[in-house]
Amino acid sequence: MRTLSRGALAVVLSITGLAAPMAASAALSRAQLEDLEHHLWQVRTDYHMYAVMDGNDTYRVALNEAAQQAAEALDELRAAGESDAERALVADLADQWQRMAADQALPAPGDAEGEAASGDPRRLDDLPAEMAAGIDDFEGAADGDYDDVHGLISELQQLTSSYVAIIADNNDGDDEGQQDRGAFEQAVPAFSDRLKRVQAAHRGDGNLNRTLEQAALKWGFIRSSMLKFGDDAVPFLVYRYTSQMTSSLQQAVELATSEVAKPTIGPPE
C-alpha cells in the first residue's frame, strides 16, 4: 500500500480543536449521528482510494475534505448533546478522533512524495470503523422523518469503503482482504433490499421519491461491479457513482426537510 506522507495533520489538526460546548437546544438526533458516520466512512474510503489510485492527488484532496466534514459533524454533536449518555458518546468519539489525527497519517498538501508519516497510517482505516460501530450501538438519539434515508447514505458509503479496502488489501497481497470479502458479498444484496424498503416508505415524497428512483438505477448499474475484486475491479467507477448517489440523496433530504419546516400561511384576515 502506498505510504502516506508526514505533515498531513496541518489540515486536520486545524479542524479537530473541537469547539467548546454550547447551550444545547435539542438532544442528539439520529440524523446527526448518521451524518457523522457517513463522513467517517468517507475518510476510510478516500484513504484507501489514495493508495489504490497510486497516490493520485485528487484523493489526497478528497481525504482532507472528508476529514474536515467529519470534524465539523463532530462539533455539531458536541454542541447538541444534553444527557450524560450523549455527552459520554461524544467524548468517546472525540477521543478516538484525536487519536486518529495525532497519528499524522494524512498526506500533506503538495508533498505526496514526502517523508513517511510517523505512527500507523492504518488508523485511517481502523478508527473510522470503530467510531461508526460506537455510533450504531447508541440507542438514545431522537428520531426523525428521514432517518432511513440518512442510514441508507451511511450504509452506501460503508459499502464503498469496504470495497475499496478489499481491493487495496488484495493489491498488497494481504489475506485480510480475502477474509473481509465474504461478509461484504452478503452486504451487497442486503443493501439492495434496504434501498427497496426506503423507496417504498417514501413513494409519495415527490422529489425524494424521484431521487431514490435515480439512486436505484445507479445502484443497479454498479451492483455487479461491487463484486469484482481482481483485474476487473473498477474502484473508480464505484467511487464516482456512489458519490453521485450520496450527493443527490443528501440534497433531496435537505429539500424535503426545509419543506416540512416551512410555516403554513393561513388565509388573510
Tab-separated table of N, CA and C in Angstrom, residues 171-262:
chain	number	residue	atom	x	y	z
A	171	ASN	N	-4.253	-5.866	-3.377
A	171	ASN	CA	-3.093	-5.353	-4.109
A	171	ASN	C	-1.812	-5.514	-3.302
A	172	ASP	N	-1.957	-5.495	-1.978
A	172	ASP	CA	-0.798	-5.670	-1.099
A	172	ASP	C	-0.481	-7.135	-0.837
A	173	GLY	N	-1.328	-8.040	-1.360
A	173	GLY	CA	-1.159	-9.455	-1.054
A	173	GLY	C	-1.552	-9.782	0.369
A	174	ASP	N	-2.415	-8.960	0.942
A	174	ASP	CA	-2.826	-9.113	2.338
A	174	ASP	C	-4.015	-10.065	2.416
A	175	ASP	N	-3.942	-11.053	3.333
A	175	ASP	CA	-5.031	-12.016	3.490
A	175	ASP	C	-6.290	-11.371	4.053
A	176	GLU	N	-6.137	-10.187	4.675
A	176	GLU	CA	-7.296	-9.548	5.302
A	176	GLU	C	-8.374	-9.248	4.278
A	177	GLY	N	-7.969	-8.863	3.066
A	177	GLY	CA	-8.946	-8.576	2.037
A	177	GLY	C	-9.806	-9.779	1.718
A	178	GLN	N	-9.177	-10.960	1.659
A	178	GLN	CA	-9.925	-12.189	1.400
A	178	GLN	C	-10.867	-12.517	2.549
A	179	GLN	N	-10.435	-12.247	3.780
A	179	GLN	CA	-11.267	-12.538	4.945
A	179	GLN	C	-12.507	-11.654	4.979
A	180	ASP	N	-12.368	-10.398	4.573
A	180	ASP	CA	-13.489	-9.461	4.607
A	180	ASP	C	-14.448	-9.663	3.436
A	181	ARG	N	-13.990	-10.331	2.428
A	181	ARG	CA	-14.767	-10.416	1.185
A	181	ARG	C	-16.086	-11.153	1.368
A	182	GLY	N	-16.088	-12.218	2.159
A	182	GLY	CA	-17.317	-12.988	2.345
A	182	GLY	C	-18.421	-12.159	2.963
A	183	ALA	N	-18.109	-11.415	4.027
A	183	ALA	CA	-19.113	-10.563	4.672
A	183	ALA	C	-19.580	-9.474	3.725
A	184	PHE	N	-18.664	-8.944	2.945
A	184	PHE	CA	-19.027	-7.882	2.009
A	184	PHE	C	-19.991	-8.403	0.942
A	185	GLU	N	-19.732	-9.568	0.427
A	185	GLU	CA	-20.584	-10.122	-0.628
A	185	GLU	C	-22.004	-10.347	-0.140
A	186	GLN	N	-22.176	-10.567	1.154
A	186	GLN	CA	-23.523	-10.681	1.716
A	186	GLN	C	-24.161	-9.301	1.915
A	187	ALA	N	-23.326	-8.291	2.157
A	187	ALA	CA	-23.839	-6.947	2.418
A	187	ALA	C	-24.388	-6.282	1.160
A	188	VAL	N	-23.906	-6.682	0.000
A	188	VAL	CA	-24.361	-6.054	-1.244
A	188	VAL	C	-25.846	-6.322	-1.492
A	189	PRO	N	-26.327	-7.564	-1.503
A	189	PRO	CA	-27.773	-7.782	-1.669
A	189	PRO	C	-28.584	-7.223	-0.508
A	190	ALA	N	-28.001	-7.180	0.690
A	190	ALA	CA	-28.719	-6.606	1.835
A	190	ALA	C	-28.974	-5.121	1.610
A	191	PHE	N	-28.024	-4.435	0.995
A	191	PHE	CA	-28.231	-3.026	0.686
A	191	PHE	C	-29.331	-2.862	-0.359
A	192	SER	N	-29.371	-3.740	-1.347
A	192	SER	CA	-30.435	-3.689	-2.353
A	192	SER	C	-31.801	-3.782	-1.688
A	193	ASP	N	-31.942	-4.681	-0.726
A	193	ASP	CA	-33.209	-4.839	-0.011
A	193	ASP	C	-33.542	-3.583	0.789
A	194	ARG	N	-32.532	-3.014	1.422
A	194	ARG	CA	-32.769	-1.802	2.221
A	194	ARG	C	-33.194	-0.643	1.324
A	195	LEU	N	-32.564	-0.516	0.178
A	195	LEU	CA	-32.932	0.541	-0.762
A	195	LEU	C	-34.392	0.401	-1.192
A	196	LYS	N	-34.836	-0.816	-1.441
A	196	LYS	CA	-36.234	-1.040	-1.827
A	196	LYS	C	-37.190	-0.635	-0.702
A	197	ARG	N	-36.812	-0.930	0.552
A	197	ARG	CA	-37.665	-0.570	1.682
A	197	ARG	C	-37.764	0.952	1.841
A	198	VAL	N	-36.653	1.619	1.660
A	198	VAL	CA	-36.665	3.084	1.775
A	198	VAL	C	-37.487	3.689	0.640
A	199	GLN	N	-37.360	3.151	-0.553
A	199	GLN	CA	-38.189	3.621	-1.669
A	199	GLN	C	-39.673	3.463	-1.350
A	200	ALA	N	-40.046	2.310	-0.834
A	200	ALA	CA	-41.449	2.057	-0.519
A	200	ALA	C	-41.964	3.020	0.544
A	201	ALA	N	-41.102	3.387	1.476
A	201	ALA	CA	-41.518	4.279	2.563
A	201	ALA	C	-41.715	5.716	2.107
A	202	HIS	N	-41.155	6.079	0.952
A	202	HIS	CA	-41.210	7.476	0.501
A	202	HIS	C	-41.812	7.596	-0.899
A	203	ARG	N	-42.746	6.695	-1.214
A	203	ARG	CA	-43.366	6.718	-2.536
A	203	ARG	C	-44.053	8.054	-2.816
A	204	GLY	N	-44.630	8.663	-1.795
A	204	GLY	CA	-45.376	9.891	-2.028
A	204	GLY	C	-44.609	11.158	-1.724
A	205	ASP	N	-43.285	11.055	-1.615
A	205	ASP	CA	-42.485	12.204	-1.191
A	205	ASP	C	-41.891	13.012	-2.340
A	206	GLY	N	-42.543	12.996	-3.481
A	206	GLY	CA	-42.170	13.880	-4.580
A	206	GLY	C	-40.722	13.767	-5.004
A	207	ASN	N	-39.968	14.841	-4.791
A	207	ASN	CA	-38.587	14.899	-5.247
A	207	ASN	C	-37.734	13.802	-4.622
A	208	LEU	N	-37.956	13.515	-3.347
A	208	LEU	CA	-37.187	12.459	-2.686
A	208	LEU	C	-37.465	11.107	-3.334
A	209	ASN	N	-38.715	10.856	-3.668
A	209	ASN	CA	-39.070	9.608	-4.343
A	209	ASN	C	-38.345	9.496	-5.678
A	210	ARG	N	-38.330	10.597	-6.450
A	210	ARG	CA	-37.644	10.581	-7.746
A	210	ARG	C	-36.141	10.377	-7.567
A	211	THR	N	-35.585	11.001	-6.545
A	211	THR	CA	-34.153	10.857	-6.301
A	211	THR	C	-33.801	9.426	-5.901
A	212	LEU	N	-34.655	8.810	-5.097
A	212	LEU	CA	-34.442	7.409	-4.728
A	212	LEU	C	-34.542	6.492	-5.948
A	213	GLU	N	-35.446	6.803	-6.857
A	213	GLU	CA	-35.560	6.015	-8.085
A	213	GLU	C	-34.286	6.136	-8.913
A	214	GLN	N	-33.740	7.362	-9.007
A	214	GLN	CA	-32.496	7.565	-9.746
A	214	GLN	C	-31.336	6.841	-9.070
A	215	ALA	N	-31.329	6.871	-7.721
A	215	ALA	CA	-30.284	6.158	-6.986
A	215	ALA	C	-30.381	4.654	-7.243
A	216	ALA	N	-31.613	4.146	-7.314
A	216	ALA	CA	-31.805	2.717	-7.571
A	216	ALA	C	-31.280	2.334	-8.957
A	217	LEU	N	-31.463	3.224	-9.925
A	217	LEU	CA	-30.941	2.965	-11.272
A	217	LEU	C	-29.414	2.913	-11.256
A	218	LYS	N	-28.804	3.858	-10.580
A	218	LYS	CA	-27.337	3.877	-10.494
A	218	LYS	C	-26.834	2.647	-9.751
A	219	TRP	N	-27.545	2.289	-8.667
A	219	TRP	CA	-27.143	1.108	-7.916
A	219	TRP	C	-27.237	-0.141	-8.791
A	220	GLY	N	-28.289	-0.244	-9.584
A	220	GLY	CA	-28.422	-1.385	-10.482
A	220	GLY	C	-27.275	-1.465	-11.471
A	221	PHE	N	-26.747	-0.313	-11.834
A	221	PHE	CA	-25.645	-0.272	-12.792
A	221	PHE	C	-24.336	-0.747	-12.169
A	222	ILE	N	-24.101	-0.417	-10.896
A	222	ILE	CA	-22.805	-0.739	-10.288
A	222	ILE	C	-22.838	-1.958	-9.369
A	223	ARG	N	-24.023	-2.498	-9.117
A	223	ARG	CA	-24.106	-3.612	-8.150
A	223	ARG	C	-23.177	-4.753	-8.536
A	224	SER	N	-23.186	-5.160	-9.790
A	224	SER	CA	-22.312	-6.264	-10.205
A	224	SER	C	-20.843	-5.859	-10.122
A	225	SER	N	-20.564	-4.562	-10.336
A	225	SER	CA	-19.185	-4.077	-10.242
A	225	SER	C	-18.654	-4.174	-8.827
A	226	MET	N	-19.562	-4.105	-7.839
A	226	MET	CA	-19.176	-4.203	-6.444
A	226	MET	C	-18.609	-5.579	-6.102
A	227	LEU	N	-18.798	-6.553	-6.985
A	227	LEU	CA	-18.347	-7.913	-6.709
A	227	LEU	C	-17.148	-8.296	-7.567
A	228	LYS	N	-16.485	-7.279	-8.131
A	228	LYS	CA	-15.273	-7.510	-8.923
A	228	LYS	C	-14.070	-7.044	-8.113
A	229	PHE	N	-13.144	-7.959	-7.833
A	229	PHE	CA	-12.021	-7.631	-6.958
A	229	PHE	C	-10.658	-7.869	-7.595
A	230	GLY	N	-10.620	-8.539	-8.725
A	230	GLY	CA	-9.337	-8.863	-9.352
A	230	GLY	C	-8.937	-7.833	-10.383
A	231	ASP	N	-8.446	-8.334	-11.509
A	231	ASP	CA	-8.028	-7.426	-12.583
A	231	ASP	C	-9.198	-6.656	-13.171
A	232	ASP	N	-10.407	-7.166	-12.962
A	232	ASP	CA	-11.587	-6.491	-13.491
A	232	ASP	C	-12.216	-5.538	-12.469
A	233	ALA	N	-11.544	-5.283	-11.347
A	233	ALA	CA	-12.061	-4.360	-10.336
A	233	ALA	C	-12.154	-2.952	-10.907
A	234	VAL	N	-13.202	-2.234	-10.502
A	234	VAL	CA	-13.426	-0.885	-11.028
A	234	VAL	C	-13.677	0.095	-9.874
A	235	PRO	N	-12.703	0.312	-9.011
A	235	PRO	CA	-12.920	1.194	-7.853
A	235	PRO	C	-13.292	2.619	-8.242
A	236	PHE	N	-12.711	3.130	-9.325
A	236	PHE	CA	-13.034	4.492	-9.736
A	236	PHE	C	-14.503	4.613	-10.098
A	237	LEU	N	-15.038	3.625	-10.829
A	237	LEU	CA	-16.442	3.658	-11.237
A	237	LEU	C	-17.360	3.601	-10.024
A	238	VAL	N	-17.073	2.686	-9.094
A	238	VAL	CA	-17.888	2.561	-7.892
A	238	VAL	C	-17.830	3.856	-7.080
A	239	TYR	N	-16.644	4.393	-6.925
A	239	TYR	CA	-16.452	5.636	-6.167
A	239	TYR	C	-17.269	6.778	-6.788
A	240	ARG	N	-17.205	6.899	-8.099
A	240	ARG	CA	-17.899	8.007	-8.770
A	240	ARG	C	-19.417	7.880	-8.640
A	241	TYR	N	-19.944	6.682	-8.857
A	241	TYR	CA	-21.404	6.519	-8.814
A	241	TYR	C	-21.951	6.622	-7.401
A	242	THR	N	-21.262	6.056	-6.434
A	242	THR	CA	-21.770	6.168	-5.067
A	242	THR	C	-21.669	7.607	-4.563
A	243	SER	N	-20.664	8.347	-5.020
A	243	SER	CA	-20.569	9.767	-4.661
A	243	SER	C	-21.748	10.539	-5.231
A	244	GLN	N	-22.126	10.235	-6.469
A	244	GLN	CA	-23.271	10.887	-7.090
A	244	GLN	C	-24.562	10.546	-6.355
A	245	MET	N	-24.732	9.287	-6.003
A	245	MET	CA	-25.926	8.860	-5.281
A	245	MET	C	-26.027	9.565	-3.936
A	246	THR	N	-24.902	9.610	-3.220
A	246	THR	CA	-24.885	10.250	-1.902
A	246	THR	C	-25.232	11.720	-2.000
A	247	SER	N	-24.607	12.417	-2.933
A	247	SER	CA	-24.841	13.850	-3.078
A	247	SER	C	-26.301	14.147	-3.397
A	248	SER	N	-26.881	13.399	-4.333
A	248	SER	CA	-28.270	13.657	-4.726
A	248	SER	C	-29.239	13.330	-3.586
A	249	LEU	N	-28.971	12.269	-2.834
A	249	LEU	CA	-29.839	11.911	-1.715
A	249	LEU	C	-29.752	12.947	-0.594
A	250	GLN	N	-28.560	13.427	-0.320
A	250	GLN	CA	-28.410	14.460	0.700
A	250	GLN	C	-29.176	15.727	0.320
A	251	GLN	N	-29.063	16.134	-0.922
A	251	GLN	CA	-29.777	17.322	-1.387
A	251	GLN	C	-31.285	17.131	-1.309
A	252	ALA	N	-31.759	15.936	-1.660
A	252	ALA	CA	-33.197	15.673	-1.617
A	252	ALA	C	-33.719	15.707	-0.186
A	253	VAL	N	-32.955	15.168	0.760
A	253	VAL	CA	-33.366	15.192	2.164
A	253	VAL	C	-33.375	16.622	2.688
A	254	GLU	N	-32.366	17.404	2.332
A	254	GLU	CA	-32.323	18.803	2.762
A	254	GLU	C	-33.536	19.561	2.238
A	255	LEU	N	-33.902	19.316	0.991
A	255	LEU	CA	-35.073	19.980	0.413
A	255	LEU	C	-36.341	19.514	1.111
A	256	ALA	N	-36.476	18.227	1.313
A	256	ALA	CA	-37.671	17.699	1.976
A	256	ALA	C	-37.788	18.232	3.395
A	257	THR	N	-36.667	18.329	4.092
A	257	THR	CA	-36.675	18.829	5.462
A	257	THR	C	-37.068	20.295	5.507
A	258	SER	N	-36.568	21.080	4.566
A	258	SER	CA	-36.910	22.506	4.542
A	258	SER	C	-38.372	22.711	4.191
A	259	GLU	N	-38.917	21.829	3.355
A	259	GLU	CA	-40.339	21.933	3.006
A	259	GLU	C	-41.208	21.611	4.212
A	260	VAL	N	-40.802	20.618	4.987
A	260	VAL	CA	-41.556	20.275	6.189
A	260	VAL	C	-41.518	21.419	7.188
A	261	ALA	N	-40.381	22.104	7.228
A	261	ALA	CA	-40.187	23.158	8.225
A	261	ALA	C	-40.864	24.475	7.858
A	262	LYS	N	-41.301	24.624	6.615
A	262	LYS	CA	-41.923	25.879	6.195
A	262	LYS	C	-43.219	26.123	6.972
